[in-house]
Amino acid sequence: MRNFDDSRIMEQTVSSEHVFDGLILHIDHLTNQLPNGKLAKREVARHIGAAAVLPVDGDGNVYLVRQFRAPVGRVLMEIPAGKLDYRGEDRLAAAKRELREETGLEASKWTHLNDLLTTVGFCDECIGVYLAQELTRGESHPDDDEFLNVVKLPYDEAMAMVASNEINDAKTVCALALARPFLEK
Amino acid sequence: MRNFDDSRIMEQTVSSEHVFDGLILHIDHLTNQLPNGKLAKREVARHIGAAAVLPVDGDGNVYLVRQFRAPVGRVLMEIPAGKLDYRGEDRLAAAKRELREETGLEASKWTHLNDLLTTVGFCDECIGVYLAQELTRGESHPDDDEFLNVVKLPYDEAMAMVASNEINDAKTVCALALARPFLEK
């Protein structure tokens, strides 16, 4: 593991003001001291965290979900995912729950791919991203008022949809791309 | 291109309330009608958008920046990136600016990798992600009060840091993974 000298780029928080409480986001305005001694204001949105999972069956098919996403006003194609039930919840346990709830699948082989920081400029959201293999069918229990379509398609077709800019969701792009070496074994 | 029937999962916005104006984020609470007729509240953070670029030289080295990120309270390793100067700014132009400002590099070969949606559950942020090749050295003009260290390392070492969970920034993971086929040519 390479070592980096970060001593000249560190910031110190000198004060913090809580400015917004929302349904998902809780926002602080930090006043940070920069390396040159000046002060800068940093907007920081606190998020509880999430887990996501790419399920791949023995034939090399992936299961994605199509879901309407209000922020972008359209339906996106994503890996199954969901917020943690509470801060600090085990992300693998949450990934197993979301896989079961959204697709009805269970998996006996789990591989951790990354703890993804989605948008580090303004938010602390971290998504534990997993690969799920050796799938069996359980029962689907979608959340009340969660409407989604599960789509099964070959891994290569999903990767082609990333390359053609038809899949844009960051956790989904990462999971598909990072899973490749594990699928070639 | 495959067609999907999304008719049973669409939502319709019936009202919208603007609830927060921050330094970066502007938050609306939408009331959406679900496919079953019920109403649900959706928290939507509006973001101006951003551009990011993975620079790769002729020897297969990538240039990443180490930067303190207030939301996570530590230094992260990321591809050069920045917010758009105004909504609707050309993302490629913004990527060229950020590359120049943060690393002092210019590039004559640009490849669009994806328009990444960073966190679709609550935010509309879209990052245009590019690969920059055929690099030449210009002059670095970091923003005032932007402190970062540029790190040059082999592509394979960067990918190893993704696999070992040392690189977690989503746009960086995506860019590194999506660039691979273009580097093997």
CSV table of C-alpha atoms in Angstrom, one decimal:
chain,number,residue,atom,x,y,z
A,1,MET,CA,0.0,0.0,0.0
A,2,ARG,CA,1.5,3.3,-1.2
A,3,ASN,CA,1.8,6.2,1.3
A,4,PHE,CA,0.8,9.7,0.5
A,5,ASP,CA,1.8,12.9,2.2
A,6,ASP,CA,-1.5,14.8,2.6
A,7,SER,CA,-0.2,17.2,5.3
A,8,ARG,CA,-0.5,20.3,3.1
A,9,ILE,CA,-4.1,19.6,1.9
A,10,MET,CA,-5.9,19.0,5.2
A,11,GLU,CA,-8.8,21.0,6.5
A,12,GLN,CA,-10.0,21.5,10.1
A,13,THR,CA,-13.6,22.1,11.0
A,14,VAL,CA,-13.9,25.2,13.3
A,15,SER,CA,-17.7,25.4,13.5
A,16,SER,CA,-20.8,23.7,12.3
A,17,GLU,CA,-24.4,24.8,11.8
A,18,HIS,CA,-27.3,22.4,11.2
A,19,VAL,CA,-29.4,24.0,8.5
A,20,PHE,CA,-31.9,21.5,7.1
A,21,ASP,CA,-33.7,18.3,8.1
A,22,GLY,CA,-35.4,16.5,5.2
A,23,LEU,CA,-36.9,13.1,4.5
A,24,ILE,CA,-33.6,11.6,3.5
A,25,LEU,CA,-31.0,14.4,3.8
A,26,HIS,CA,-29.8,16.3,6.9
A,27,ILE,CA,-27.6,19.2,6.0
A,28,ASP,CA,-24.8,20.9,7.9
A,29,HIS,CA,-22.9,24.0,7.0
A,30,LEU,CA,-19.3,23.5,8.2
A,31,THR,CA,-16.8,26.3,8.5
A,32,ASN,CA,-13.4,24.8,7.7
A,33,GLN,CA,-9.9,26.2,8.0
A,34,LEU,CA,-8.0,25.7,4.8
A,35,PRO,CA,-4.2,25.0,4.7
A,36,ASN,CA,-3.6,28.7,4.0
A,37,GLY,CA,-5.4,29.7,7.2
A,38,LYS,CA,-8.5,31.1,5.4
A,39,LEU,CA,-12.0,29.9,6.2
A,40,ALA,CA,-14.3,28.2,3.8
A,41,LYS,CA,-17.9,27.1,4.1
A,42,ARG,CA,-18.7,23.5,3.2
A,43,GLU,CA,-22.2,22.1,2.6
A,44,VAL,CA,-22.5,18.6,3.8
A,45,ALA,CA,-25.5,16.4,3.4
A,46,ARG,CA,-25.7,13.5,5.8
A,47,HIS,CA,-27.2,10.3,4.5
A,48,ILE,CA,-27.9,7.1,6.4
A,49,GLY,CA,-26.1,4.9,3.8
A,50,ALA,CA,-27.2,2.1,1.5
A,51,ALA,CA,-26.5,-1.3,0.1
A,52,ALA,CA,-26.7,-2.6,-3.5
A,53,VAL,CA,-26.3,-5.9,-5.2
A,54,LEU,CA,-25.7,-7.2,-8.7
A,55,PRO,CA,-27.3,-10.7,-8.9
A,56,VAL,CA,-25.7,-12.9,-11.6
A,57,ASP,CA,-27.1,-16.4,-12.4
A,58,GLY,CA,-25.2,-19.5,-13.6
A,59,ASP,CA,-26.0,-18.7,-17.2
A,60,GLY,CA,-24.4,-15.2,-17.0
A,61,ASN,CA,-27.7,-13.3,-16.8
A,62,VAL,CA,-28.0,-10.3,-14.5
A,63,TYR,CA,-31.2,-9.1,-12.8
A,64,LEU,CA,-31.8,-5.3,-12.9
A,65,VAL,CA,-34.8,-3.3,-11.7
A,66,ARG,CA,-36.5,-0.6,-13.7
A,67,GLN,CA,-37.9,2.1,-11.3
A,68,PHE,CA,-39.2,5.6,-11.7
A,69,ARG,CA,-36.8,8.1,-10.1
A,70,ALA,CA,-38.3,11.4,-9.1
A,71,PRO,CA,-35.1,13.4,-9.1
A,72,VAL,CA,-34.6,12.7,-12.8
A,73,GLY,CA,-38.3,12.3,-13.7
A,74,ARG,CA,-37.8,9.0,-15.6
A,75,VAL,CA,-37.4,5.3,-15.3
A,76,LEU,CA,-33.9,4.0,-14.7
A,77,MET,CA,-32.4,0.6,-14.9
A,78,GLU,CA,-30.5,-0.2,-11.7
A,79,ILE,CA,-29.1,-3.0,-9.6
A,80,PRO,CA,-31.4,-3.8,-6.6
A,81,ALA,CA,-30.5,-1.4,-3.7
A,82,GLY,CA,-32.0,0.3,-0.8
A,83,LYS,CA,-31.2,2.6,2.2
A,84,LEU,CA,-30.0,1.0,5.4
A,85,ASP,CA,-32.8,0.6,8.0
A,86,TYR,CA,-30.6,2.3,10.6
A,87,ARG,CA,-27.2,4.0,10.7
A,88,GLY,CA,-24.5,1.4,11.1
A,89,GLU,CA,-26.7,-1.5,9.9
A,90,ASP,CA,-24.5,-4.3,8.4
A,91,ARG,CA,-24.4,-3.5,4.6
A,92,LEU,CA,-24.3,-7.2,3.6
A,93,ALA,CA,-27.4,-7.9,5.6
A,94,ALA,CA,-29.1,-4.9,3.9
A,95,ALA,CA,-28.0,-6.1,0.5
A,96,LYS,CA,-29.5,-9.6,1.1
A,97,ARG,CA,-32.8,-7.9,2.2
A,98,GLU,CA,-33.0,-5.7,-0.8
A,99,LEU,CA,-32.2,-8.5,-3.2
A,100,ARG,CA,-35.0,-10.6,-1.7
A,101,GLU,CA,-37.5,-7.7,-1.5
A,102,GLU,CA,-36.9,-6.4,-5.0
A,103,THR,CA,-36.3,-9.6,-7.0
A,104,GLY,CA,-37.4,-12.5,-4.8
A,105,LEU,CA,-33.9,-14.0,-5.2
A,106,GLU,CA,-31.6,-15.4,-2.6
A,107,ALA,CA,-27.9,-16.1,-3.2
A,108,SER,CA,-25.4,-18.4,-1.5
A,109,LYS,CA,-22.2,-16.7,-2.8
A,110,TRP,CA,-21.5,-13.1,-2.0
A,111,THR,CA,-18.6,-10.9,-3.0
A,112,HIS,CA,-17.9,-7.4,-1.7
A,113,LEU,CA,-17.0,-5.2,-4.6
A,114,ASN,CA,-16.6,-1.7,-3.1
A,115,ASP,CA,-17.9,0.7,-0.5
A,116,LEU,CA,-18.9,3.4,-3.0
A,117,LEU,CA,-19.0,7.1,-2.0
A,118,THR,CA,-21.6,8.4,-4.5
A,119,THR,CA,-21.0,12.1,-4.5
A,120,VAL,CA,-18.2,13.2,-2.3
A,121,GLY,CA,-18.5,16.9,-3.0
A,122,PHE,CA,-21.5,17.4,-0.9
A,123,CYS,CA,-22.7,14.1,0.7
A,124,ASP,CA,-21.4,11.3,2.9
A,125,GLU,CA,-23.6,8.6,1.3
A,126,CYS,CA,-21.8,5.3,1.2
A,127,ILE,CA,-23.2,2.3,-0.7
A,128,GLY,CA,-21.9,-1.2,0.1
A,129,VAL,CA,-21.9,-2.9,-3.4
A,130,TYR,CA,-21.9,-6.7,-3.7
A,131,LEU,CA,-22.0,-9.4,-6.3
A,132,ALA,CA,-24.5,-12.2,-5.6
A,133,GLN,CA,-24.1,-15.6,-7.3
A,134,GLU,CA,-25.5,-19.1,-6.9
A,135,LEU,CA,-29.0,-17.7,-7.0
A,136,THR,CA,-32.2,-19.4,-5.9
A,137,ARG,CA,-35.7,-18.2,-6.1
A,138,GLY,CA,-37.4,-17.1,-2.9
A,139,GLU,CA,-40.5,-15.0,-2.6
A,140,SER,CA,-40.6,-11.3,-3.6
A,141,HIS,CA,-41.8,-8.9,-1.0
A,142,PRO,CA,-41.6,-5.5,-2.4
A,143,ASP,CA,-42.1,-2.6,0.0
A,144,ASP,CA,-45.6,-1.2,0.0
A,145,ASP,CA,-45.7,1.6,-2.6
A,146,GLU,CA,-42.5,0.5,-4.3
A,147,PHE,CA,-43.2,-0.2,-7.9
A,148,LEU,CA,-40.6,-1.7,-10.1
A,149,ASN,CA,-40.1,-4.2,-12.9
A,150,VAL,CA,-37.4,-6.8,-12.7
A,151,VAL,CA,-35.5,-7.3,-16.0
A,152,LYS,CA,-33.3,-10.4,-16.6
A,153,LEU,CA,-30.7,-9.9,-19.4
A,154,PRO,CA,-27.2,-11.2,-20.3
A,155,TYR,CA,-24.3,-9.5,-18.6
A,156,ASP,CA,-22.8,-8.5,-21.9
A,157,GLU,CA,-26.0,-6.8,-22.9
A,158,ALA,CA,-26.1,-4.8,-19.7
A,159,MET,CA,-22.5,-3.8,-20.2
A,160,ALA,CA,-23.4,-2.7,-23.8
A,161,MET,CA,-26.1,-0.5,-22.3
A,162,VAL,CA,-23.5,1.1,-20.1
A,163,ALA,CA,-21.2,1.7,-23.1
A,164,SER,CA,-24.1,3.2,-25.1
A,165,ASN,CA,-25.0,5.5,-22.2
A,166,GLU,CA,-28.4,3.8,-21.6
A,167,ILE,CA,-27.4,2.8,-18.1
A,168,ASN,CA,-26.3,5.8,-16.1
A,169,ASP,CA,-26.8,5.0,-12.5
A,170,ALA,CA,-23.4,5.1,-10.8
A,171,LYS,CA,-23.8,2.2,-8.4
A,172,THR,CA,-25.0,0.0,-11.3
A,173,VAL,CA,-22.2,1.1,-13.6
A,174,CYS,CA,-19.7,0.3,-10.9
A,175,ALA,CA,-21.1,-3.1,-10.0
A,176,LEU,CA,-21.3,-4.2,-13.6
A,177,ALA,CA,-17.8,-3.1,-14.4
A,178,LEU,CA,-16.3,-4.4,-11.1
A,179,ALA,CA,-18.0,-7.8,-11.4
A,180,ARG,CA,-16.3,-8.8,-14.6
A,181,PRO,CA,-13.2,-10.5,-13.2
A,182,PHE,CA,-15.4,-12.6,-10.9
A,183,LEU,CA,-17.5,-13.8,-13.8
A,184,GLU,CA,-14.6,-14.9,-15.9
A,185,LYS,CA,-13.3,-17.3,-13.3
B,1,MET,CA,-32.1,-1.2,-28.3
B,2,ARG,CA,-34.5,-3.2,-26.2
B,3,ASN,CA,-37.9,-1.8,-25.4
B,4,PHE,CA,-39.4,-1.9,-21.9
B,5,ASP,CA,-43.0,-1.6,-20.8
B,6,ASP,CA,-42.8,0.9,-17.9
B,7,SER,CA,-46.5,1.9,-18.0
B,8,ARG,CA,-47.3,0.3,-14.6
B,9,ILE,CA,-44.4,1.9,-12.7
B,10,MET,CA,-44.8,5.6,-13.7
B,11,GLU,CA,-45.4,8.4,-11.2
B,12,GLN,CA,-47.0,11.8,-11.8
B,13,THR,CA,-46.0,14.9,-9.8
B,14,VAL,CA,-49.2,16.6,-8.4
B,15,SER,CA,-47.5,19.3,-6.4
B,16,SER,CA,-44.1,20.6,-5.5
B,17,GLU,CA,-42.8,22.6,-2.6
B,18,HIS,CA,-39.4,24.3,-2.5
B,19,VAL,CA,-38.0,23.6,1.0
B,20,PHE,CA,-34.2,24.5,1.0
B,21,ASP,CA,-31.7,26.6,-0.8
B,22,GLY,CA,-28.1,25.8,0.1
B,23,LEU,CA,-24.6,26.5,-1.3
B,24,ILE,CA,-24.8,23.6,-3.7
B,25,LEU,CA,-28.1,22.0,-3.2
B,26,HIS,CA,-31.7,23.2,-3.8
B,27,ILE,CA,-34.3,20.9,-2.4
B,28,ASP,CA,-37.9,20.3,-3.5
B,29,HIS,CA,-40.5,18.1,-1.8
B,30,LEU,CA,-42.6,16.6,-4.6
B,31,THR,CA,-46.0,15.0,-4.0
B,32,ASN,CA,-46.2,12.2,-6.5
B,33,GLN,CA,-49.1,10.0,-7.5
B,34,LEU,CA,-48.1,6.3,-7.5
B,35,PRO,CA,-49.4,3.7,-9.9
B,36,ASN,CA,-51.9,2.6,-7.3
B,37,GLY,CA,-53.3,6.1,-7.0
B,38,LYS,CA,-51.8,6.8,-3.6
B,39,LEU,CA,-49.6,9.8,-2.9
B,40,ALA,CA,-46.0,9.7,-1.9
B,41,LYS,CA,-43.6,12.5,-0.9
B,42,ARG,CA,-40.3,12.6,-2.8
B,43,GLU,CA,-37.3,14.6,-1.6
B,44,VAL,CA,-35.4,15.9,-4.6
B,45,ALA,CA,-32.1,17.8,-4.4
B,46,ARG,CA,-31.3,19.8,-7.5
B,47,HIS,CA,-27.6,20.0,-8.5
B,48,ILE,CA,-26.1,22.1,-11.3
B,49,GLY,CA,-24.2,19.1,-12.7
B,50,ALA,CA,-20.5,18.3,-13.2
B,51,ALA,CA,-17.8,17.0,-15.4
B,52,ALA,CA,-14.9,14.6,-14.7
B,53,VAL,CA,-12.0,13.3,-16.6
B,54,LEU,CA,-9.6,10.4,-16.4
B,55,PRO,CA,-6.3,11.4,-18.0
B,56,VAL,CA,-4.1,8.5,-19.2
B,57,ASP,CA,-0.7,9.1,-20.7
B,58,GLY,CA,1.1,7.1,-23.4
B,59,ASP,CA,2.9,4.9,-20.8
B,60,GLY,CA,-0.4,3.8,-19.2
B,61,ASN,CA,-0.2,6.1,-16.2
B,62,VAL,CA,-3.3,7.9,-14.8
B,63,TYR,CA,-3.3,11.2,-13.0
B,64,LEU,CA,-5.5,11.3,-10.0
B,65,VAL,CA,-6.0,14.1,-7.4
B,66,ARG,CA,-5.9,13.7,-3.6
B,67,GLN,CA,-8.3,16.2,-2.0
B,68,PHE,CA,-9.8,16.7,1.4
B,69,ARG,CA,-13.5,16.0,1.3
B,70,ALA,CA,-15.5,17.6,4.1
B,71,PRO,CA,-18.6,15.2,3.8
B,72,VAL,CA,-16.4,12.2,4.7
B,73,GLY,CA,-13.8,14.1,6.7
B,74,ARG,CA,-10.8,12.6,4.9
B,75,VAL,CA,-8.6,12.8,1.8
B,76,LEU,CA,-9.9,10.9,-1.2
B,77,MET,CA,-8.2,9.9,-4.4
B,78,GLU,CA,-10.3,11.0,-7.4
B,79,ILE,CA,-10.2,11.8,-11.1
B,80,PRO,CA,-10.1,15.6,-11.8
B,81,ALA,CA,-13.6,16.9,-11.7
B,82,GLY,CA,-15.7,20.0,-11.0
B,83,LYS,CA,-19.1,21.5,-11.0
B,84,LEU,CA,-20.4,23.1,-14.2
B,85,ASP,CA,-20.0,26.9,-14.2
B,86,TYR,CA,-23.7,27.3,-15.2
B,87,ARG,CA,-26.6,24.9,-15.7
B,88,GLY,CA,-26.4,23.6,-19.3
B,89,GLU,CA,-22.7,24.2,-19.7
B,90,ASP,CA,-21.1,21.9,-22.2
B,91,ARG,CA,-19.7,19.0,-20.1
B,92,LEU,CA,-16.8,18.3,-22.4
B,93,ALA,CA,-15.7,22.0,-22.2
B,94,ALA,CA,-16.0,21.8,-18.4
B,95,ALA,CA,-14.0,18.6,-18.3
B,96,LYS,CA,-11.2,20.3,-20.3
B,97,ARG,CA,-11.2,23.2,-17.9
B,98,GLU,CA,-11.1,21.0,-14.8
B,99,LEU,CA,-8.2,18.9,-16.3
B,100,ARG,CA,-6.2,22.0,-17.0
B,101,GLU,CA,-7.0,23.6,-13.6
B,102,GLU,CA,-6.3,20.6,-11.4
B,103,THR,CA,-3.4,18.9,-13.2
B,104,GLY,CA,-2.0,21.4,-15.7
B,105,LEU,CA,-2.6,18.8,-18.5
B,106,GLU,CA,-4.2,19.3,-21.9
B,107,ALA,CA,-5.3,16.4,-24.1
B,108,SER,CA,-5.9,16.0,-27.8
B,109,LYS,CA,-8.0,12.8,-27.7
B,110,TRP,CA,-11.3,12.8,-25.7
B,111,THR,CA,-13.7,9.9,-25.3
B,112,HIS,CA,-17.1,10.2,-23.6
B,113,LEU,CA,-17.5,7.3,-21.2
B,114,ASN,CA,-20.9,8.0,-19.5
B,115,ASP,CA,-23.3,10.6,-18.2
B,116,LEU,CA,-23.3,9.3,-14.7
B,117,LEU,CA,-26.2,9.8,-12.3
B,118,THR,CA,-24.5,9.8,-8.9
B,119,THR,CA,-27.3,9.1,-6.5
B,120,VAL,CA,-30.7,8.8,-8.1
B,121,GLY,CA,-32.7,8.2,-5.0
B,122,PHE,CA,-32.6,11.8,-4.0
B,123,CYS,CA,-30.5,14.0,-6.4
B,124,ASP,CA,-30.4,14.9,-10.1
B,125,GLU,CA,-26.7,15.3,-10.3
B,126,CYS,CA,-25.3,14.2,-13.6
B,127,ILE,CA,-21.5,14.0,-14.2
B,128,GLY,CA,-20.2,13.8,-17.8
B,129,VAL,CA,-17.3,11.4,-17.5
B,130,TYR,CA,-14.5,11.4,-20.1
B,131,LEU,CA,-11.3,9.7,-20.9
B,132,ALA,CA,-8.5,12.0,-22.0
B,133,GLN,CA,-5.5,10.7,-23.9
B,134,GLU,CA,-2.6,12.1,-25.9
B,135,LEU,CA,-1.6,14.4,-23.0
B,136,THR,CA,0.6,17.5,-23.1
B,137,ARG,CA,1.6,19.6,-20.2
B,138,GLY,CA,0.1,23.1,-20.0
B,139,GLU,CA,0.1,25.3,-16.9
B,140,SER,CA,-1.8,24.4,-13.7
B,141,HIS,CA,-4.2,27.0,-12.5
B,142,PRO,CA,-5.9,25.7,-9.4
B,143,ASP,CA,-8.9,27.6,-8.1
B,144,ASP,CA,-8.1,29.9,-5.2
B,145,ASP,CA,-8.6,28.0,-2.0
B,146,GLU,CA,-8.5,24.6,-3.8
B,147,PHE,CA,-5.8,22.4,-2.3
B,148,LEU,CA,-5.0,19.1,-3.9
B,149,ASN,CA,-2.1,16.8,-4.7
B,150,VAL,CA,-1.8,15.3,-8.2
B,151,VAL,CA,-0.6,11.7,-8.1
B,152,LYS,CA,0.6,9.8,-11.2
B,153,LEU,CA,0.4,6.1,-11.0
B,154,PRO,CA,0.1,3.1,-13.4
B,155,TYR,CA,-3.5,2.3,-14.5
B,156,ASP,CA,-3.2,-1.2,-13.1
B,157,GLU,CA,-2.2,0.2,-9.7
B,158,ALA,CA,-5.2,2.4,-9.6
B,159,MET,CA,-7.5,-0.5,-10.5
B,160,ALA,CA,-5.8,-2.5,-7.7
B,161,MET,CA,-6.7,0.3,-5.3
B,162,VAL,CA,-10.4,0.0,-6.5
B,163,ALA,CA,-10.3,-3.7,-5.9
B,164,SER,CA,-8.8,-3.3,-2.4
B,165,ASN,CA,-11.5,-0.7,-1.5
B,166,GLU,CA,-8.9,2.1,-1.2
B,167,ILE,CA,-10.5,4.1,-4.0
B,168,ASN,CA,-14.2,4.6,-3.3
B,169,ASP,CA,-15.3,7.7,-5.2
B,170,ALA,CA,-18.0,6.6,-7.6
B,171,LYS,CA,-17.1,8.7,-10.6
B,172,THR,CA,-13.4,7.6,-10.3
B,173,VAL,CA,-14.4,3.9,-10.0
B,174,CYS,CA,-16.6,4.2,-13.1
B,175,ALA,CA,-14.0,6.1,-15.1
B,176,LEU,CA,-11.2,3.6,-14.3
B,177,ALA,CA,-13.4,0.6,-15.1
B,178,LEU,CA,-15.0,2.0,-18.2
B,179,ALA,CA,-11.7,3.2,-19.7
B,180,ARG,CA,-10.2,-0.3,-19.9
B,181,PRO,CA,-11.4,-1.3,-23.4
B,182,PHE,CA,-10.0,2.0,-24.8
B,183,LEU,CA,-6.6,1.4,-23.2
B,184,GLU,CA,-6.2,-2.1,-24.7
B,185,LYS,CA,-6.6,-0.9,-28.2
